[in-house]
Amino acid sequence: MTKRGGGKTESIDHMKTILCIGAGYVGGPTMAMIARKCPEYKVHVVDIDAARIKAWQSDNLPIYEPGLKELVKASLNRNLFFSTDIARGIAEADIIFVSVNTPTKTFGQGAGRAADLQYWEKTAREILAHSKSDKIVVEKSTLPVRTAEAMERILRSGRPEAKFEVLSNPEFLAEGTAMKDLENPDRVLVGGHDTETGRRAVKELVDIYAHWIPRDRILTASVWSSELSKLAANAFLAQRISSINSLSALCESTEADVAEVARAIGMDQRIGSRFLQASVGFGGSCFKKDILNLVYLCEHYGLHEAAAYWEQVVRMNEYQEDRFVRRMIAAMFNTVAGKRIAVFGFAFKADTGDTRESPAIRVVRELVEERASVVVSDPKALANARRDLADIADRVVFDEDPLKGAAGAHALAVLTDWADYARLDYARIFAGMVKPAFVFDGRNCLDHRRLFEIGFNVYPVGKRPLSHL
Ligand code: NAD
Ligand code: UGA
């Protein structure tokens, strides 16, 4: 097999090989970017999930992310390969990224808080079993601080002829903007040991990123600092959302407007304006899991006050989701039983089909519990929504078309900030709804004044309702 790289044709079998174990939201996009930017590397992505691998090789990628399809296409089967042959992938690799899932543990010690490291540990053992030469092993997954130590212990327990250097290189991309984040990140973080082999491994990884990222944005740190920085970054981001959401509750009680408050505080450069958008709550696979992981670590080291501080960020988020439903019920004369409610958006944010920890899950479940008749629409997330609500599927209707969902409804609940929702013909929607008609905008993404003028009773988050009643 030959391939053109750096202007000359070379055998792909002699190119340096990067392997990524785990072809998910992080592994797939990250490796597609590295393959594109580093044509002299062969990039191989493996997964135990054969259907997922097949999808990566097709036109129908397993995840939706703007710009991803084009990026994968540019390198697929040139220097980017997907397969389920993990053993061969490990044997051939010079650098191995591990990007498997690290969900919250649901059993035993630390259940509901600690990270479930079973997939991670299995990978370490597989690397050990199939390695015949030295490798750099890169932690891409988000892991509790000092996990690299466990990885190193497992890797050192085998044959002495293969040596391993473990690095931490957490990923900071956000879904929906993954391509932009990978192409132009605020920073890349590489953690390594301050030893000769450690420094050499760090340099090799830094040089890969330096193909397209300015060197002053590529930070190096100790492995432990790097691991902890990832948990800390997510905790800080989520904390900002919980902080503004806590104020949104106070705004609703005092007629202050949370958007005005956010603007006023965000213009202070020491605070900054981002991640101050009040909402029905934050979702996504990582914020809650990573904070709970941080809480568990603090508890483990006996730092109970620090644990309680961070745990409150998650509790505030749950409060916000519950509060949203309580406000709906109160506004609709204290009952939603038998009322049709059109849910606009099920993804945890716009521009993704991902529904993991989406606030919509809790909101829809609570509405169904109240015997509302719920119709869920979403442009990209309906398949996942059906899975998330499988146990109550007989009590929920799914329809891709929000207009159909809204026909005959008593209320609209906007739970994802899809840009298309702001462009719908609300006068027409209003005409087809039961009166009085309500809008509960959990993302503050609609034109509330205009909706009110059309005739809706409008309930934004953290703002005074615009009501005709
Ligand atoms: P994901 O669930 O989408 O993908 C993980 C993949 O790993 C799955 O396809 C799974 O089949 C595979 N896998 C599990 N065990 C395996 C094994 N032994 N061998 C081969 N494959 C295996 O997860 P994700 O969202 O890509 O997240 C991966 C890691 O990155 C997590 O630690 C997460 O916290 C972190 N992270 C995620 C995001 C994000 O936006 N999703 C951003 C930054 C960091
Ligand atoms: C987040 C971080 O932003 C990434 O840096 C990190 O890499 C990633 O988690 C991860 O570790 O998985 P992501 O969850 O994809 O990325 O998306 P965000 O843009 O952070 O949004 C998370 C949630 O917060 C969404 O539900 C979003 O709607 C909500 N949000 C965000 C708000 O409610 N208000 C805001 O101001 C911002």
Coordinates of N, CA and C in Angstrom, one line a residue, residues 225-331:
S225 N -1.2 17.2 37.3 CA -1.9 18.5 37.0 C -2.7 18.4 35.8
S226 N -2.3 17.7 34.8 CA -3.0 17.6 33.5 C -4.3 16.9 33.8
E227 N -4.3 15.8 34.5 CA -5.5 15.0 34.8 C -6.5 15.9 35.5
L228 N -6.0 16.6 36.6 CA -6.9 17.3 37.4 C -7.4 18.6 36.7
S229 N -6.6 19.1 35.8 CA -7.1 20.3 35.1 C -8.3 20.0 34.2
K230 N -8.4 18.8 33.7 CA -9.6 18.5 32.9 C -10.9 18.5 33.8
L231 N -10.8 17.8 34.9 CA -11.9 17.8 35.8 C -12.3 19.3 36.3
A232 N -11.2 20.0 36.6 CA -11.4 21.4 37.1 C -12.0 22.3 36.0
A233 N -11.6 22.1 34.8 CA -12.1 23.0 33.7 C -13.7 22.7 33.6
N234 N -14.1 21.5 33.5 CA -15.5 21.2 33.4 C -16.3 21.6 34.7
A235 N -15.6 21.5 35.8 CA -16.3 21.9 37.1 C -16.5 23.5 37.0
F236 N -15.5 24.2 36.6 CA -15.6 25.7 36.5 C -16.7 26.1 35.5
L237 N -16.7 25.4 34.4 CA -17.7 25.8 33.4 C -19.1 25.5 33.9
A238 N -19.3 24.4 34.5 CA -20.6 24.0 35.0 C -21.0 24.9 36.1
Q239 N -20.0 25.3 37.0 CA -20.3 26.1 38.1 C -20.8 27.5 37.7
R240 N -20.3 28.0 36.6 CA -20.8 29.3 36.0 C -22.3 29.2 35.7
I241 N -22.7 28.0 35.0 CA -24.1 27.8 34.6 C -25.0 27.7 35.9
S242 N -24.5 26.9 36.9 CA -25.3 26.8 38.1 C -25.4 28.1 38.8
S243 N -24.4 28.9 38.8 CA -24.4 30.2 39.4 C -25.5 31.1 38.8
I244 N -25.4 31.2 37.4 CA -26.4 32.1 36.8 C -27.8 31.5 36.9
N245 N -27.9 30.2 36.9 CA -29.3 29.6 37.1 C -29.8 29.8 38.5
S246 N -28.9 29.8 39.5 CA -29.4 30.1 40.8 C -29.9 31.6 40.9
L247 N -29.3 32.5 40.1 CA -29.8 33.8 40.1 C -31.0 33.9 39.2
S248 N -31.2 33.0 38.3 CA -32.4 33.1 37.5 C -33.7 32.8 38.4
A249 N -33.5 32.0 39.4 CA -34.6 31.8 40.3 C -34.9 33.1 41.1
L250 N -33.9 33.7 41.5 CA -34.1 35.0 42.2 C -34.7 36.0 41.3
C251 N -34.3 36.1 40.1 CA -34.8 37.0 39.1 C -36.3 36.8 39.0
E252 N -36.7 35.6 38.9 CA -38.2 35.3 38.7 C -39.0 35.8 39.9
S253 N -38.3 35.8 41.1 CA -39.1 36.3 42.3 C -39.0 37.8 42.5
T254 N -38.1 38.4 41.7 CA -37.9 39.9 42.0 C -38.1 40.8 40.8
E255 N -38.5 40.2 39.7 CA -38.6 40.9 38.4 C -37.3 41.5 37.9
A256 N -36.2 41.0 38.4 CA -34.9 41.4 37.7 C -34.9 40.4 36.5
D257 N -34.1 40.8 35.5 CA -34.0 40.1 34.2 C -32.6 39.4 34.2
V258 N -32.6 38.1 34.1 CA -31.3 37.4 34.2 C -30.3 37.7 33.1
A259 N -30.9 38.0 31.9 CA -30.0 38.4 30.8 C -29.3 39.7 31.0
E260 N -30.1 40.6 31.6 CA -29.5 41.9 31.9 C -28.4 41.8 33.0
V261 N -28.7 40.9 34.0 CA -27.7 40.7 35.1 C -26.5 40.0 34.5
A262 N -26.7 39.0 33.6 CA -25.5 38.3 33.0 C -24.7 39.3 32.2
R263 N -25.4 40.2 31.5 CA -24.6 41.2 30.6 C -23.8 42.1 31.6
A264 N -24.5 42.5 32.6 CA -23.8 43.5 33.5 C -22.6 42.9 34.2
I265 N -22.7 41.7 34.6 CA -21.6 41.1 35.3 C -20.5 40.6 34.3
G266 N -21.0 40.1 33.2 CA -20.1 39.5 32.2 C -19.2 40.5 31.5
M267 N -19.6 41.8 31.6 CA -18.7 42.8 31.0 C -17.5 43.2 31.8
D268 N -17.5 42.7 33.1 CA -16.3 42.8 33.9 C -15.4 41.8 33.4
Q269 N -14.2 42.3 32.9 CA -13.3 41.3 32.2 C -12.8 40.2 33.2
R270 N -12.9 40.5 34.5 CA -12.4 39.5 35.4 C -13.4 38.4 35.5
I271 N -14.7 38.6 35.1 CA -15.7 37.6 35.1 C -15.9 37.0 33.7
G272 N -16.0 37.8 32.7 CA -16.1 37.3 31.3 C -17.6 37.0 31.0
S273 N -17.9 37.0 29.7 CA -19.3 36.9 29.4 C -19.8 35.5 29.0
R274 N -18.9 34.5 28.8 CA -19.3 33.2 28.3 C -19.8 32.3 29.5
F275 N -20.7 31.4 29.1 CA -21.2 30.4 30.0 C -22.0 31.1 31.1
L276 N -22.7 32.2 30.7 CA -23.6 32.8 31.7 C -25.0 32.9 31.1
Q277 N -25.3 31.9 30.2 CA -26.7 31.9 29.6 C -27.6 31.0 30.5
A278 N -28.5 31.6 31.2 CA -29.4 30.9 32.1 C -30.2 29.9 31.2
S279 N -30.6 28.8 31.8 CA -31.2 27.7 31.0 C -32.0 26.8 31.9
V280 N -32.7 25.8 31.2 CA -33.4 24.8 32.0 C -32.4 23.9 32.7
G281 N -31.1 24.0 32.4 CA -30.1 23.2 33.1 C -29.0 22.8 32.1
F282 N -27.9 22.4 32.6 CA -26.9 21.9 31.7 C -27.0 20.4 31.6
G283 N -26.7 19.9 30.4 CA -26.7 18.5 30.1 C -25.3 18.1 29.5
G284 N -25.3 16.9 28.9 CA -24.1 16.5 28.3 C -23.5 15.3 29.1
S285 N -22.7 14.6 28.4 CA -22.2 13.3 29.1 C -21.2 13.6 30.2
C286 N -20.6 14.9 30.2 CA -19.4 15.0 31.0 C -19.6 15.9 32.3
F287 N -20.3 17.0 32.2 CA -20.3 18.0 33.3 C -20.7 17.2 34.6
K288 N -21.8 16.6 34.6 CA -22.2 15.9 35.9 C -21.3 14.8 36.3
K289 N -20.9 14.0 35.4 CA -20.0 12.9 35.7 C -18.7 13.4 36.2
D290 N -18.1 14.4 35.6 CA -16.8 14.9 36.0 C -16.8 15.6 37.3
I291 N -17.9 16.3 37.6 CA -18.0 17.0 38.9 C -18.2 15.9 40.0
L292 N -19.0 14.9 39.7 CA -19.2 13.9 40.7 C -17.9 13.1 41.0
N293 N -17.1 13.0 40.0 CA -15.8 12.4 40.1 C -14.9 13.2 41.0
L294 N -15.0 14.5 40.8 CA -14.2 15.5 41.6 C -14.7 15.4 43.0
V295 N -16.0 15.3 43.2 CA -16.5 15.2 44.6 C -16.0 14.0 45.2
Y296 N -16.0 12.9 44.5 CA -15.6 11.6 45.0 C -14.1 11.7 45.4
L297 N -13.3 12.3 44.6 CA -11.9 12.4 44.9 C -11.7 13.3 46.2
C298 N -12.4 14.4 46.3 CA -12.3 15.2 47.5 C -12.6 14.4 48.7
E299 N -13.7 13.6 48.6 CA -14.2 12.8 49.8 C -13.1 11.8 50.1
H300 N -12.5 11.2 49.0 CA -11.5 10.2 49.2 C -10.3 10.7 50.0
Y301 N -10.0 12.0 49.8 CA -8.8 12.6 50.5 C -9.3 13.3 51.8
G302 N -10.5 13.1 52.1 CA -11.0 13.6 53.4 C -11.3 15.1 53.3
L303 N -11.5 15.6 52.1 CA -11.8 17.1 52.0 C -13.3 17.3 51.8
H304 N -14.0 17.1 52.9 CA -15.4 17.1 52.8 C -16.1 18.4 52.4
E305 N -15.5 19.5 52.9 CA -16.0 20.9 52.5 C -15.9 21.1 51.1
A306 N -14.7 20.8 50.5 CA -14.5 20.9 49.1 C -15.4 20.1 48.3
A307 N -15.7 18.8 48.8 CA -16.6 17.9 48.1 C -18.0 18.5 48.1
A308 N -18.5 19.1 49.2 CA -19.8 19.6 49.3 C -20.0 20.8 48.4
Y309 N -18.9 21.6 48.3 CA -18.9 22.8 47.5 C -19.2 22.4 46.0
W310 N -18.5 21.5 45.5 CA -18.7 21.1 44.1 C -20.0 20.3 43.9
E311 N -20.4 19.5 44.9 CA -21.6 18.8 44.7 C -22.8 19.7 44.5
Q312 N -22.7 20.8 45.1 CA -23.8 21.8 45.1 C -24.1 22.3 43.6
V313 N -23.0 22.2 42.8 CA -23.2 22.6 41.4 C -24.2 21.7 40.7
V314 N -24.0 20.4 41.0 CA -24.9 19.4 40.4 C -26.3 19.5 41.0
R315 N -26.4 19.7 42.3 CA -27.7 19.8 42.9 C -28.5 21.0 42.4
M316 N -27.8 22.1 42.2 CA -28.4 23.3 41.6 C -29.0 23.0 40.2
N317 N -28.3 22.2 39.5 CA -28.7 21.9 38.1 C -30.0 21.1 38.2
E318 N -30.1 20.1 39.1 CA -31.3 19.3 39.3 C -32.5 20.2 39.7
Y319 N -32.1 21.1 40.6 CA -33.2 22.0 41.1 C -33.7 22.9 40.0
Q320 N -32.8 23.3 39.1 CA -33.2 24.1 37.9 C -34.2 23.3 37.0
E321 N -33.9 22.1 36.7 CA -34.7 21.2 35.9 C -36.1 21.1 36.5
D322 N -36.1 20.7 37.8 CA -37.4 20.5 38.5 C -38.2 21.8 38.6
R323 N -37.5 22.9 38.8 CA -38.1 24.2 38.9 C -38.8 24.6 37.6
F324 N -38.2 24.2 36.5 CA -38.8 24.5 35.2 C -40.1 23.8 35.1
V325 N -40.2 22.6 35.5 CA -41.5 21.8 35.4 C -42.5 22.4 36.4
R326 N -42.0 22.7 37.6 CA -42.9 23.3 38.6 C -43.6 24.5 38.1
R327 N -42.7 25.4 37.4 CA -43.2 26.6 36.9 C -44.3 26.4 35.8
M328 N -44.0 25.4 35.0 CA -45.0 25.1 33.9 C -46.3 24.7 34.5
I329 N -46.3 23.8 35.5 CA -47.5 23.3 36.1 C -48.3 24.5 36.8
A330 N -47.5 25.3 37.5 CA -48.2 26.4 38.2 C -48.8 27.4 37.2
A331 N -48.1 27.7 36.1 CA -48.7 28.6 35.1 C -49.9 28.1 34.5

